[in-house]
Amino acid sequence: MAQLSLGLDIGEVSVKAILVKSTLWGQLEVLESHDILVGESGIEGALQKCKEKFPNFDEISVSLDRRDIAQRIIQLPATNKRTIRKLAPFQMEGKLPFKGEALFDGCPLRLQKEGQNPTLLCAIEAERLAQRSKLVEDVFGRKPSHHQVDTLAAASVFLREEAHSDFEILADIGSKKTTISLFQDGQLMISRLLLYALQTRREQKFAKDDEGEKLAKRLSTEVKRLLLSHGADISQLSRVVLCGGGALRVTFAALLSEELSCPVTPLKSSLLGQRGAHYT
């Protein structure tokens, strides 16, 4: 039986909402999506507008800001979800600077040792998780069924929808922060959160984009550092894929491509359609 899932990416500037139909065979279909700006009524007001646009669904999935997340790698395959859920509290206990609520995320990481299939565990402060859940419950009348770290949500789409080879970078460019993730042969190696941002400008064309040029130079430096940390250099980078609202800014892909001397393209997804770069 098909299930309707409402995904909410709650940001400081806007709330992105997407309604997805899933089947028992794992097929996914996007039915509708909206990007609602956070105005004078705040995040609660934006969520109320989401509720009006999506009156019917079976479950809610909510993103979590990576700035609130602590991470730990455990040596268990991501497919063994039941065991991971049981072990998660013990794996995190005594290793967090706060009282945590262990969360599971099944995005496998590649380590140097062969034969290992590690899983990335994410934890968030219990109070912060309760605040995010209550925010959604107060508007929709139900608690979120799932939580997902915003960075890993974009990585999951990238891994699912794209063919991969060599070293690649996924850059999620927001209006408050940017995350760059390094992939090797289709495996997530490392992600970095940067306090660089780029406002979306998709309606106009600019002869000169000083802000875009500055970010392109900064990202170029950070990308080279990531590659160097994994024993690679810029000549081994096959491409950069952009997502997030800032990725829609006119001329930015060309600016970054010039800095890195490699192809730079928006994230394409059969799930998300032509506006996929904005809805990751």
Short mmCIF file of C-alpha atoms in Angstrom, two decimals:
data_model
loop_
_atom_site.label_atom_id
_atom_site.label_comp_id
_atom_site.label_asym_id
_atom_site.label_seq_id
_atom_site.Cartn_x
_atom_site.Cartn_y
_atom_site.Cartn_z
CA MET A 1 0.00 0.00 0.00
CA ALA A 2 1.31 3.44 -0.92
CA GLN A 3 2.33 5.77 1.89
CA LEU A 4 2.44 9.57 1.85
CA SER A 5 5.40 11.15 3.63
CA LEU A 6 5.73 14.86 4.30
CA GLY A 7 9.33 16.06 4.50
CA LEU A 8 10.11 19.34 6.26
CA ASP A 9 13.43 21.15 6.00
CA ILE A 10 13.09 23.89 8.62
CA GLY A 11 15.60 26.65 7.96
CA GLU A 12 16.16 30.13 9.28
CA VAL A 13 15.10 31.75 6.01
CA SER A 14 12.47 29.35 4.70
CA VAL A 15 10.69 26.06 5.32
CA LYS A 16 10.92 23.63 2.44
CA ALA A 17 8.18 21.00 2.30
CA ILE A 18 7.83 18.03 -0.02
CA LEU A 19 5.15 15.34 -0.27
CA VAL A 20 6.43 11.95 -1.41
CA LYS A 21 4.49 8.77 -2.23
CA SER A 22 6.34 5.53 -1.53
CA THR A 23 5.40 1.94 -2.35
CA LEU A 24 6.33 -1.44 -0.89
CA TRP A 25 8.74 -1.90 -3.82
CA GLY A 26 10.75 1.16 -2.82
CA GLN A 27 9.50 3.39 -5.60
CA LEU A 28 9.26 7.09 -4.75
CA GLU A 29 7.25 9.80 -6.44
CA VAL A 30 7.19 13.49 -5.57
CA LEU A 31 3.61 14.73 -5.61
CA GLU A 32 4.11 18.34 -4.55
CA SER A 33 6.72 20.68 -3.07
CA HIS A 34 6.79 24.23 -1.73
CA ASP A 35 9.34 26.69 -0.40
CA ILE A 36 7.74 28.98 2.17
CA LEU A 37 9.64 32.03 3.42
CA VAL A 38 9.85 32.68 7.14
CA GLY A 39 8.19 36.07 7.54
CA GLU A 40 6.98 38.15 10.46
CA SER A 41 4.99 35.20 11.82
CA GLY A 42 8.22 33.22 12.21
CA ILE A 43 8.83 29.53 11.69
CA GLU A 44 5.49 28.64 13.29
CA GLY A 45 3.68 30.75 10.70
CA ALA A 46 5.59 29.11 7.85
CA LEU A 47 4.73 25.66 9.22
CA GLN A 48 1.07 26.65 9.45
CA LYS A 49 1.14 27.52 5.75
CA CYS A 50 2.68 24.11 5.08
CA LYS A 51 -0.18 22.47 6.94
CA GLU A 52 -2.68 24.32 4.78
CA LYS A 53 -0.94 23.18 1.60
CA PHE A 54 -0.54 19.55 2.79
CA PRO A 55 -3.68 18.54 4.70
CA ASN A 56 -3.33 14.78 4.08
CA PHE A 57 -0.27 12.57 4.74
CA ASP A 58 0.71 9.50 6.75
CA GLU A 59 3.94 10.56 8.43
CA ILE A 60 6.31 13.50 8.87
CA SER A 61 10.08 13.55 8.46
CA VAL A 62 11.99 16.56 9.80
CA SER A 63 15.53 17.75 9.15
CA LEU A 64 17.97 18.56 11.94
CA ASP A 65 20.62 21.26 11.71
CA ARG A 66 24.10 19.74 11.60
CA ARG A 67 25.32 22.46 13.96
CA ASP A 68 23.37 20.68 16.74
CA ILE A 69 24.71 17.21 15.91
CA ALA A 70 27.52 15.10 17.36
CA GLN A 71 28.73 12.11 15.32
CA ARG A 72 30.42 8.80 15.94
CA ILE A 73 31.38 5.95 13.62
CA ILE A 74 30.54 2.40 14.70
CA GLN A 75 31.70 -0.80 13.05
CA LEU A 76 28.33 -2.26 12.10
CA PRO A 77 26.74 -2.42 8.65
CA ALA A 78 24.07 0.21 8.03
CA THR A 79 21.63 -2.51 6.95
CA ASN A 80 21.54 -3.97 10.49
CA LYS A 81 19.19 -1.26 11.77
CA ARG A 82 17.60 -3.19 14.64
CA THR A 83 20.96 -3.99 16.22
CA ILE A 84 22.21 -0.44 15.72
CA ARG A 85 19.16 1.03 17.47
CA LYS A 86 19.83 -1.20 20.48
CA LEU A 87 23.53 -0.39 20.63
CA ALA A 88 23.31 3.32 19.83
CA PRO A 89 22.84 4.57 23.44
CA PHE A 90 25.80 2.50 24.67
CA GLN A 91 28.01 3.63 21.77
CA MET A 92 27.29 7.28 22.57
CA GLU A 93 27.29 7.06 26.37
CA GLY A 94 30.10 9.01 28.02
CA LYS A 95 31.32 10.39 24.68
CA LEU A 96 29.00 13.37 24.35
CA PRO A 97 29.36 16.82 25.95
CA PHE A 98 25.61 16.86 26.57
CA LYS A 99 22.70 14.63 27.49
CA GLY A 100 22.00 13.11 24.12
CA GLU A 101 19.23 11.38 22.26
CA ALA A 102 20.85 8.76 20.01
CA LEU A 103 19.69 8.88 16.41
CA PHE A 104 20.42 6.40 13.68
CA ASP A 105 21.40 7.39 10.17
CA GLY A 106 22.10 4.72 7.59
CA CYS A 107 24.60 6.56 5.42
CA PRO A 108 27.63 4.24 5.13
CA LEU A 109 31.13 5.67 5.29
CA ARG A 110 34.24 4.30 3.71
CA LEU A 111 37.29 3.71 5.90
CA GLN A 112 40.82 2.82 4.90
CA LYS A 113 40.62 -0.75 6.22
CA GLU A 114 39.06 -3.17 3.78
CA GLY A 115 36.26 -5.45 4.87
CA GLN A 116 34.68 -2.86 7.16
CA ASN A 117 31.25 -1.41 6.58
CA PRO A 118 30.88 1.30 9.23
CA THR A 119 27.79 3.33 10.04
CA LEU A 120 27.62 6.96 11.10
CA LEU A 121 25.68 7.49 14.34
CA CYS A 122 24.35 10.98 14.99
CA ALA A 123 23.26 12.38 18.33
CA ILE A 124 21.53 15.62 19.26
CA GLU A 125 20.96 17.20 22.66
CA ALA A 126 17.71 15.77 24.03
CA GLU A 127 16.30 19.22 24.76
CA ARG A 128 17.00 20.44 21.23
CA LEU A 129 15.33 17.38 19.74
CA ALA A 130 12.29 17.87 21.98
CA GLN A 131 12.05 21.52 20.91
CA ARG A 132 12.11 20.62 17.21
CA SER A 133 9.55 17.83 17.69
CA LYS A 134 7.24 20.08 19.73
CA LEU A 135 7.45 22.81 17.09
CA VAL A 136 6.10 20.38 14.51
CA GLU A 137 3.58 18.72 16.85
CA ASP A 138 2.04 22.05 17.91
CA VAL A 139 1.21 22.86 14.28
CA PHE A 140 0.44 19.46 12.75
CA GLY A 141 -0.96 17.70 15.79
CA ARG A 142 1.50 14.80 15.57
CA LYS A 143 5.15 14.15 16.32
CA PRO A 144 7.68 13.56 13.54
CA SER A 145 8.12 9.90 12.63
CA HIS A 146 11.69 10.37 11.41
CA HIS A 147 14.58 12.80 11.82
CA GLN A 148 17.39 13.34 9.34
CA VAL A 149 20.53 15.46 9.50
CA ASP A 150 20.25 18.06 6.76
CA THR A 151 23.71 17.37 5.34
CA LEU A 152 23.16 13.62 5.09
CA ALA A 153 19.76 14.08 3.48
CA ALA A 154 21.40 15.78 0.51
CA ALA A 155 24.12 13.12 0.43
CA SER A 156 21.50 10.37 0.35
CA VAL A 157 19.85 11.87 -2.73
CA PHE A 158 23.24 12.29 -4.38
CA LEU A 159 24.20 8.66 -3.74
CA ARG A 160 20.82 7.34 -4.84
CA GLU A 161 20.39 9.29 -8.04
CA GLU A 162 23.84 9.80 -9.55
CA ALA A 163 26.52 7.61 -11.14
CA HIS A 164 29.86 8.00 -9.37
CA SER A 165 33.57 7.73 -10.00
CA ASP A 166 36.84 8.95 -8.50
CA PHE A 167 36.69 11.95 -6.15
CA GLU A 168 33.57 14.14 -6.16
CA ILE A 169 32.31 17.06 -4.07
CA LEU A 170 28.72 17.77 -3.10
CA ALA A 171 28.32 21.41 -2.04
CA ASP A 172 25.09 22.30 -0.23
CA ILE A 173 24.97 26.10 -0.35
CA GLY A 174 22.51 27.80 1.97
CA SER A 175 21.71 31.37 2.93
CA LYS A 176 23.36 30.94 6.37
CA LYS A 177 25.85 28.10 5.96
CA THR A 178 27.47 25.81 3.39
CA THR A 179 28.40 22.14 3.69
CA ILE A 180 30.88 20.39 1.44
CA SER A 181 31.02 16.58 1.33
CA LEU A 182 33.79 14.53 -0.25
CA PHE A 183 32.90 11.27 -2.01
CA GLN A 184 35.22 8.63 -3.40
CA ASP A 185 33.84 5.96 -5.74
CA GLY A 186 30.30 6.62 -4.52
CA GLN A 187 31.12 6.51 -0.79
CA LEU A 188 30.85 9.45 1.58
CA MET A 189 34.27 10.14 3.07
CA ILE A 190 33.87 13.35 5.08
CA SER A 191 31.67 16.45 5.39
CA ARG A 192 32.60 19.92 6.60
CA LEU A 193 30.32 22.70 7.78
CA LEU A 194 31.41 26.18 6.70
CA LEU A 195 29.94 29.46 7.86
CA TYR A 196 29.93 30.76 4.30
CA ALA A 197 26.63 31.58 2.61
CA LEU A 198 25.19 32.80 -0.66
CA GLN A 199 21.81 34.40 -1.18
CA THR A 200 19.70 33.01 -4.02
CA ARG A 201 19.51 35.20 -7.10
CA ARG A 202 17.75 33.29 -9.82
CA GLU A 203 15.51 35.93 -11.38
CA GLN A 204 18.19 38.29 -12.64
CA LYS A 205 21.50 38.07 -14.43
CA PHE A 206 24.43 40.07 -13.16
CA ALA A 207 27.38 41.30 -15.16
CA LYS A 208 29.58 40.88 -12.09
CA ASP A 209 28.97 38.79 -8.98
CA ASP A 210 31.42 39.86 -6.27
CA GLU A 211 29.78 37.78 -3.55
CA GLY A 212 29.75 34.70 -5.79
CA GLU A 213 33.40 35.20 -6.71
CA LYS A 214 34.39 35.47 -3.05
CA LEU A 215 32.54 32.25 -2.13
CA ALA A 216 33.97 30.43 -5.14
CA LYS A 217 37.51 31.25 -4.00
CA ARG A 218 36.76 30.18 -0.41
CA LEU A 219 35.17 26.91 -1.50
CA SER A 220 38.06 26.21 -3.85
CA THR A 221 40.48 26.48 -0.92
CA GLU A 222 38.34 24.23 1.32
CA VAL A 223 37.88 21.62 -1.42
CA LYS A 224 41.65 21.41 -1.95
CA ARG A 225 42.12 20.93 1.81
CA LEU A 226 39.59 18.08 1.87
CA LEU A 227 41.30 16.34 -1.04
CA LEU A 228 44.72 16.78 0.55
CA SER A 229 43.45 15.24 3.80
CA HIS A 230 42.65 12.08 1.81
CA GLY A 231 45.90 11.91 -0.11
CA ALA A 232 44.52 13.42 -3.32
CA ASP A 233 44.92 16.68 -5.22
CA ILE A 234 42.76 18.86 -7.41
CA SER A 235 43.71 16.95 -10.57
CA GLN A 236 41.87 13.90 -9.20
CA LEU A 237 38.58 15.75 -8.66
CA SER A 238 36.14 14.63 -11.35
CA ARG A 239 33.33 17.11 -10.63
CA VAL A 240 31.47 19.27 -8.13
CA VAL A 241 27.69 18.97 -7.69
CA LEU A 242 25.71 21.88 -6.23
CA CYS A 243 22.50 21.86 -4.21
CA GLY A 244 20.72 24.22 -1.85
CA GLY A 245 19.11 27.55 -2.62
CA GLY A 246 22.44 29.28 -3.28
CA ALA A 247 23.13 26.79 -6.07
CA LEU A 248 20.45 28.51 -8.14
CA ARG A 249 22.36 31.78 -8.16
CA VAL A 250 23.14 32.77 -11.73
CA THR A 251 26.83 32.46 -12.76
CA PHE A 252 28.02 30.72 -9.56
CA ALA A 253 28.59 27.30 -11.15
CA ALA A 254 30.77 28.91 -13.82
CA LEU A 255 32.73 30.86 -11.20
CA LEU A 256 33.46 27.75 -9.12
CA SER A 257 34.30 25.71 -12.21
CA GLU A 258 36.87 28.32 -13.21
CA GLU A 259 38.45 28.22 -9.74
CA LEU A 260 38.67 24.40 -9.60
CA SER A 261 39.20 23.67 -13.31
CA CYS A 262 36.58 20.90 -13.26
CA PRO A 263 32.88 20.52 -14.19
CA VAL A 264 30.37 22.05 -11.76
CA THR A 265 26.70 21.13 -12.20
CA PRO A 266 23.46 21.26 -10.15
CA LEU A 267 22.22 18.10 -8.46
CA LYS A 268 19.80 16.33 -10.78
CA SER A 269 17.22 13.98 -9.35
CA SER A 270 14.34 12.09 -10.90
CA LEU A 271 12.68 12.48 -7.48
CA LEU A 272 13.03 16.23 -7.29
CA GLY A 273 12.70 17.25 -10.93
CA GLN A 274 14.06 20.45 -12.41
CA ARG A 275 13.90 22.26 -9.06
CA GLY A 276 15.86 19.52 -7.35
CA ALA A 277 18.80 21.78 -6.58
CA HIS A 278 16.52 23.87 -4.40
CA TYR A 279 14.66 21.08 -2.69
CA THR A 280 17.55 19.08 -1.26
#
